[in-house]
CSV table of C-alpha atoms in Angstrom, one decimal:
chain,number,residue,atom,x,y,z
A,1129,PHE,CA,101.0,-99.2,159.0
A,1130,ARG,CA,99.8,-101.9,161.3
A,1131,LYS,CA,99.6,-104.4,158.4
A,1132,ALA,CA,103.1,-103.5,157.4
A,1133,LEU,CA,104.3,-103.9,160.9
A,1134,LEU,CA,102.8,-107.4,161.3
A,1135,ALA,CA,104.1,-108.4,157.8
A,1136,GLY,CA,107.6,-107.6,159.2
A,1137,LYS,CA,107.4,-110.3,161.8
A,1138,GLN,CA,108.9,-112.8,159.4
A,1139,PHE,CA,112.0,-110.6,158.9
A,1140,TYR,CA,112.2,-110.0,162.6
A,1141,LEU,CA,112.0,-113.7,163.5
A,1142,GLU,CA,114.6,-114.6,160.8
A,1143,GLN,CA,117.0,-112.0,162.2
A,1144,TYR,CA,116.3,-113.0,165.8
A,1145,PHE,CA,117.2,-116.6,165.2
A,1146,ARG,CA,120.2,-115.6,163.1
A,1147,LEU,CA,121.4,-113.5,166.0
A,1148,MET,CA,120.8,-116.2,168.6
A,1149,GLU,CA,122.5,-118.9,166.5
A,1150,THR,CA,125.4,-117.0,165.0
A,1151,GLY,CA,125.7,-113.8,166.9
A,1152,GLU,CA,125.4,-111.9,163.6
A,1153,PHE,CA,122.7,-109.3,162.8
A,1154,LYS,CA,122.3,-108.1,159.2
A,1155,GLY,CA,121.3,-104.5,159.1
A,1156,ASP,CA,122.1,-101.2,160.6
A,1157,PHE,CA,119.3,-100.9,163.1
A,1158,SER,CA,119.0,-99.5,166.6
A,1159,THR,CA,117.0,-102.3,168.0
A,1160,LEU,CA,115.6,-105.7,166.8
A,1161,SER,CA,112.1,-104.6,168.0
A,1162,ILE,CA,111.8,-102.1,165.2
A,1163,SER,CA,114.4,-103.6,162.8
A,1164,PHE,CA,112.0,-104.4,160.1
A,1165,MET,CA,110.6,-100.9,159.7
A,1166,ASP,CA,112.0,-97.4,158.8
A,1167,LEU,CA,112.5,-95.5,162.0
A,1168,ASN,CA,111.2,-92.2,160.5
A,1169,MET,CA,108.0,-94.0,159.5
A,1170,PHE,CA,107.7,-95.3,163.0
A,1171,ALA,CA,108.0,-91.8,164.5
A,1172,SER,CA,105.7,-90.1,162.0
A,1173,TYR,CA,103.0,-92.7,162.5
A,1174,PHE,CA,102.8,-92.0,166.2
A,1175,LYS,CA,103.0,-88.3,165.7
A,1176,ARG,CA,99.9,-88.2,163.5
A,1177,ALA,CA,97.8,-91.1,164.8
A,1178,LEU,CA,96.0,-92.3,167.9
A,1179,GLY,CA,94.1,-89.2,169.0
A,1180,MET,CA,93.2,-90.8,172.3
A,1181,SER,CA,94.6,-88.0,174.4
A,1182,LYS,CA,97.1,-85.2,174.4
A,1183,HIS,CA,99.9,-87.5,175.3
A,1184,PHE,CA,100.8,-90.9,174.0
A,1185,ALA,CA,103.5,-93.0,175.5
A,1186,VAL,CA,105.6,-95.1,173.1
A,1187,ILE,CA,108.1,-97.6,174.5
A,1188,VAL,CA,111.3,-98.3,172.7
A,1189,ASP,CA,112.8,-101.6,173.7
A,1190,CYS,CA,116.5,-102.4,174.2
A,1191,PRO,CA,117.8,-105.1,171.8
A,1192,HIS,CA,115.8,-108.2,172.6
A,1193,THR,CA,118.8,-110.6,173.0
A,1194,GLY,CA,121.2,-111.9,175.5
A,1195,ALA,CA,123.9,-110.0,173.7
A,1196,VAL,CA,124.8,-106.5,175.0
A,1197,VAL,CA,125.0,-104.1,172.0
A,1198,SER,CA,124.7,-100.4,171.6
A,1199,GLN,CA,122.2,-98.8,173.9
A,1200,ARG,CA,123.0,-95.2,173.0
A,1201,ALA,CA,121.4,-95.5,169.6
A,1202,VAL,CA,118.2,-96.9,171.1
A,1203,ASN,CA,117.9,-94.1,173.6
A,1204,ASP,CA,119.0,-91.4,171.2
A,1205,PHE,CA,116.1,-92.4,168.9
A,1206,ALA,CA,113.7,-92.4,171.8
A,1207,ALA,CA,114.7,-88.9,172.7
A,1208,SER,CA,114.5,-87.8,169.1
A,1209,ILE,CA,110.8,-88.6,168.7
A,1210,GLN,CA,109.6,-86.9,171.9
A,1211,ASP,CA,107.3,-84.0,171.4
A,1212,GLU,CA,104.1,-82.5,173.0
A,1213,ARG,CA,102.2,-85.7,172.3
A,1214,ILE,CA,104.8,-88.5,172.6
A,1215,VAL,CA,106.4,-89.5,175.9
A,1216,ALA,CA,109.2,-91.9,175.1
A,1217,PHE,CA,110.8,-94.5,177.3
A,1218,GLY,CA,114.3,-95.8,176.6
A,1219,SER,CA,116.0,-99.0,177.7
A,1220,ILE,CA,119.3,-100.6,178.7
A,1221,HIS,CA,120.7,-104.1,178.9
A,1222,PRO,CA,121.2,-104.7,182.6
A,1223,ASP,CA,124.4,-106.6,182.0
A,1224,ALA,CA,126.0,-103.8,180.0
A,1225,ASP,CA,129.2,-102.4,181.6
A,1226,ASP,CA,127.9,-98.9,181.2
A,1227,ALA,CA,124.3,-99.7,182.3
A,1228,ILE,CA,124.3,-97.2,185.2
A,1229,GLU,CA,125.9,-94.5,183.2
A,1230,GLU,CA,123.3,-95.0,180.4
A,1231,LEU,CA,120.5,-94.8,183.0
A,1232,GLU,CA,121.8,-91.4,184.0
A,1233,ARG,CA,122.1,-90.4,180.4
A,1234,ILE,CA,118.5,-91.5,179.8
A,1235,CYS,CA,117.5,-89.2,182.6
A,1236,GLU,CA,119.5,-86.3,181.1
A,1237,LEU,CA,117.8,-87.0,177.7
A,1238,GLY,CA,114.4,-86.3,179.4
A,1239,LEU,CA,113.1,-89.8,179.0
A,1240,LYS,CA,110.6,-90.8,181.7
A,1241,GLY,CA,111.5,-94.4,182.2
A,1242,VAL,CA,113.0,-97.6,180.9
A,1243,LYS,CA,111.5,-100.8,179.4
A,1244,PHE,CA,112.8,-104.3,180.0
A,1245,HIS,CA,111.9,-107.7,178.5
A,1246,PRO,CA,113.7,-110.2,180.7
A,1247,GLU,CA,112.9,-113.1,178.3
A,1248,TYR,CA,114.4,-111.6,175.2
A,1249,GLN,CA,117.2,-109.9,177.2
A,1250,ASN,CA,117.9,-113.2,178.9
A,1251,PHE,CA,118.1,-112.0,182.6
A,1252,TYR,CA,116.2,-112.9,185.7
A,1253,PHE,CA,114.4,-109.8,186.9
A,1254,ALA,CA,114.6,-110.6,190.7
A,1255,ASP,CA,118.3,-111.7,190.7
A,1256,PRO,CA,120.0,-109.7,193.4
A,1257,LYS,CA,122.9,-108.9,191.1
A,1258,TYR,CA,120.5,-106.4,189.3
A,1259,ASP,CA,119.7,-104.5,192.5
A,1260,ARG,CA,122.2,-101.9,191.4
A,1261,ILE,CA,120.0,-101.3,188.3
A,1262,TRP,CA,116.8,-100.8,190.3
A,1263,SER,CA,118.6,-98.7,192.9
A,1264,ALA,CA,119.8,-96.4,190.1
A,1265,CYS,CA,116.3,-96.2,188.7
A,1266,GLU,CA,115.1,-95.1,192.1
A,1267,GLU,CA,117.9,-92.5,192.3
A,1268,PHE,CA,117.1,-91.1,188.9
A,1269,ASP,CA,113.4,-91.3,189.4
A,1270,LEU,CA,112.9,-93.5,186.3
A,1271,ILE,CA,109.8,-95.6,185.8
A,1272,VAL,CA,110.6,-99.3,185.2
A,1273,LEU,CA,108.2,-101.1,182.9
A,1274,THR,CA,108.8,-104.8,182.4
A,1275,HIS,CA,107.3,-107.6,180.5
A,1276,THR,CA,105.9,-110.1,183.1
A,1277,GLY,CA,104.9,-113.8,182.6
A,1278,PHE,CA,104.2,-115.8,179.5
A,1279,ASP,CA,105.8,-115.0,176.1
A,1280,VAL,CA,104.9,-117.0,173.0
A,1281,MET,CA,108.6,-117.3,172.0
A,1282,PHE,CA,109.7,-118.9,175.3
A,1283,ALA,CA,109.0,-121.8,177.6
A,1284,PRO,CA,108.8,-121.6,181.4
A,1285,PRO,CA,110.3,-121.0,183.8
A,1286,TYR,CA,109.9,-117.3,182.9
A,1287,HIS,CA,112.4,-114.7,183.7
A,1288,CYS,CA,110.0,-112.3,185.4
A,1289,THR,CA,107.0,-113.6,187.4
A,1290,PRO,CA,104.5,-111.9,189.6
A,1291,GLU,CA,106.4,-113.2,192.6
A,1292,ASP,CA,109.6,-111.7,191.2
A,1293,ILE,CA,107.8,-108.3,190.9
A,1294,VAL,CA,106.8,-108.5,194.5
A,1295,ASN,CA,110.3,-109.4,195.6
A,1296,VAL,CA,112.0,-106.5,193.7
A,1297,ALA,CA,109.3,-104.1,195.0
A,1298,ALA,CA,110.0,-105.1,198.5
A,1299,ARG,CA,113.7,-104.6,198.2
A,1300,HIS,CA,113.2,-101.2,196.4
A,1301,PRO,CA,110.2,-99.5,198.0
A,1302,ASN,CA,110.7,-96.3,196.1
A,1303,LEU,CA,111.0,-97.9,192.7
A,1304,LYS,CA,108.2,-96.8,190.2
A,1305,LEU,CA,107.6,-100.3,188.9
A,1306,VAL,CA,105.0,-101.3,186.3
A,1307,ALA,CA,104.3,-105.0,185.7
A,1308,ALA,CA,103.0,-105.4,182.2
A,1309,HIS,CA,100.1,-107.7,181.1
A,1310,GLY,CA,98.1,-107.5,184.3
A,1311,GLY,CA,101.1,-108.4,186.5
A,1312,GLY,CA,101.9,-111.6,184.7
A,1313,MET,CA,100.7,-112.7,181.3
A,1314,ARG,CA,98.8,-116.0,181.7
A,1315,MET,CA,100.0,-116.4,185.3
A,1316,PHE,CA,96.8,-114.9,186.8
A,1317,ASP,CA,96.5,-117.4,189.6
A,1318,GLU,CA,99.9,-116.3,190.9
A,1319,VAL,CA,99.0,-112.6,190.3
A,1320,GLU,CA,95.9,-113.0,192.5
A,1321,LYS,CA,97.9,-114.9,195.1
A,1322,CYS,CA,100.8,-112.6,195.6
A,1323,LEU,CA,100.5,-109.3,193.7
A,1324,ILE,CA,96.9,-108.1,193.6
A,1325,GLY,CA,96.1,-105.5,196.3
A,1326,ARG,CA,99.7,-104.3,196.7
A,1327,GLU,CA,100.8,-100.8,195.8
A,1328,ILE,CA,102.4,-102.0,192.5
A,1329,TYR,CA,101.3,-100.7,189.1
A,1330,ILE,CA,100.1,-103.2,186.6
A,1331,ASP,CA,99.1,-102.4,183.0
A,1332,LEU,CA,96.4,-104.0,180.8
A,1333,ALA,CA,98.5,-104.4,177.6
A,1334,PHE,CA,97.2,-107.3,175.4
A,1335,MET,CA,94.6,-108.3,178.1
A,1336,ASN,CA,92.0,-109.3,175.5
A,1337,ASP,CA,90.1,-112.5,175.3
A,1338,MET,CA,93.0,-114.2,173.6
A,1339,ASN,CA,94.9,-114.1,177.0
A,1340,ILE,CA,92.3,-113.7,179.7
A,1341,ASP,CA,88.6,-114.2,180.1
A,1342,SER,CA,86.4,-111.3,181.1
A,1343,GLU,CA,85.4,-112.8,184.5
A,1344,THR,CA,89.0,-113.1,185.6
A,1345,LEU,CA,90.0,-109.7,184.2
A,1346,ASN,CA,87.1,-108.1,186.1
A,1347,ARG,CA,88.1,-109.9,189.3
A,1348,LEU,CA,91.7,-108.7,189.0
A,1349,VAL,CA,90.7,-105.1,188.3
A,1350,GLN,CA,88.2,-105.1,191.2
A,1351,ARG,CA,90.6,-106.5,193.7
A,1352,HIS,CA,93.5,-104.3,192.7
A,1353,SER,CA,93.5,-100.6,193.5
A,1354,ALA,CA,92.2,-98.6,190.5
A,1355,ASP,CA,94.9,-96.1,191.4
A,1356,HIS,CA,97.6,-98.6,190.3
A,1357,ILE,CA,96.2,-99.9,187.0
A,1358,LEU,CA,97.3,-98.5,183.7
A,1359,TYR,CA,95.8,-98.7,180.2
A,1360,GLY,CA,98.0,-100.5,177.6
A,1361,SER,CA,97.6,-102.1,174.3
A,1362,ASP,CA,100.8,-103.8,173.3
A,1363,SER,CA,100.2,-102.5,169.8
A,1364,PRO,CA,100.5,-103.8,167.1
A,1365,TRP,CA,99.7,-107.1,168.7
A,1366,CYS,CA,96.5,-105.7,170.1
A,1367,ASP,CA,94.5,-102.8,168.7
A,1368,GLN,CA,94.4,-99.6,170.9
A,1369,GLY,CA,90.6,-99.2,170.3
A,1370,GLU,CA,90.0,-102.8,171.3
A,1371,MET,CA,91.7,-102.2,174.7
A,1372,ILE,CA,89.8,-99.0,175.3
A,1373,GLU,CA,86.6,-100.8,174.7
A,1374,ILE,CA,87.6,-103.5,177.1
A,1375,VAL,CA,88.3,-101.0,179.8
A,1376,GLN,CA,85.0,-99.2,179.1
A,1377,ASN,CA,83.2,-102.5,179.6
A,1378,LEU,CA,84.7,-103.4,182.9
A,1379,SER,CA,82.4,-103.7,185.9
A,1380,ILE,CA,83.9,-100.8,187.8
A,1381,SER,CA,83.0,-97.1,188.3
A,1382,GLU,CA,83.3,-94.5,185.7
A,1383,ASP,CA,85.9,-92.7,187.8
A,1384,ALA,CA,88.0,-95.9,188.0
A,1385,LYS,CA,87.8,-96.3,184.3
A,1386,LEU,CA,89.1,-92.8,183.8
A,1387,LYS,CA,92.0,-93.4,186.2
A,1388,ILE,CA,92.9,-96.5,184.2
A,1389,LEU,CA,92.6,-94.9,180.8
A,1390,TYR,CA,94.7,-91.8,181.5
A,1391,LYS,CA,94.6,-90.2,185.0
A,1392,ASN,CA,97.0,-92.7,186.6
A,1393,ALA,CA,99.4,-92.3,183.6
A,1394,GLU,CA,99.3,-88.5,183.9
A,1395,LYS,CA,100.2,-88.7,187.6
A,1396,LEU,CA,102.9,-91.3,187.1
A,1397,LEU,CA,104.5,-89.4,184.2
A,1398,LYS,CA,104.0,-86.1,185.9
A,1399,LEU,CA,102.2,-84.6,182.9
């Protein structure tokens, strides 16, 4: 499955650039993120694989473009794959006219949170005009997981930085906010300067030696509260087993490792 998924990158990139250049997308797909694969195969893979724990969270992204297209199909699909092992997140485009209504519907569907990728969705995470989105997420008790920092497809300045995370968290103290990739992919000086030590969740998705050296990773983890760090992989870009091994090799207590691997997620997701 993973090989097939990676092989689909070429199709994904072709369709991505077609959409960006022409506004046309060829195919009847819920989301560009999974456009190159059969949705039923995607669901069945997660239903039978990854025996890491009783629960496995799969994040379904909103269409990764500046265009606002159907959100309902994305979230309907997310809801359809939930079962006793899969906890699905949905998404919205924050510029959609019905964004608030769709957040409420996400809550009604039983989804635990929403995923954003400000680079692909072409919005600035800390722009005050999106405060209505974060306020609604607070009201509906939805977790907000966002890509933060560097992305290989884009040049700086990035649409969501560690400082942006801190600013939004300050304006919305009840928001359950998770900053992916250690709080800011390849922006770890800024992470250490303004984010580490705050009561803000970060995840460790794709935090392997391709993106961060072990010394810096250990320092970030040791300085941040173990209660606010979540395991993540960013699969298929990084193998789940590799990230589990990285967590197990961190220079922290065994209790802290268990918090990162699953206990914090259980608490955050109310499992």
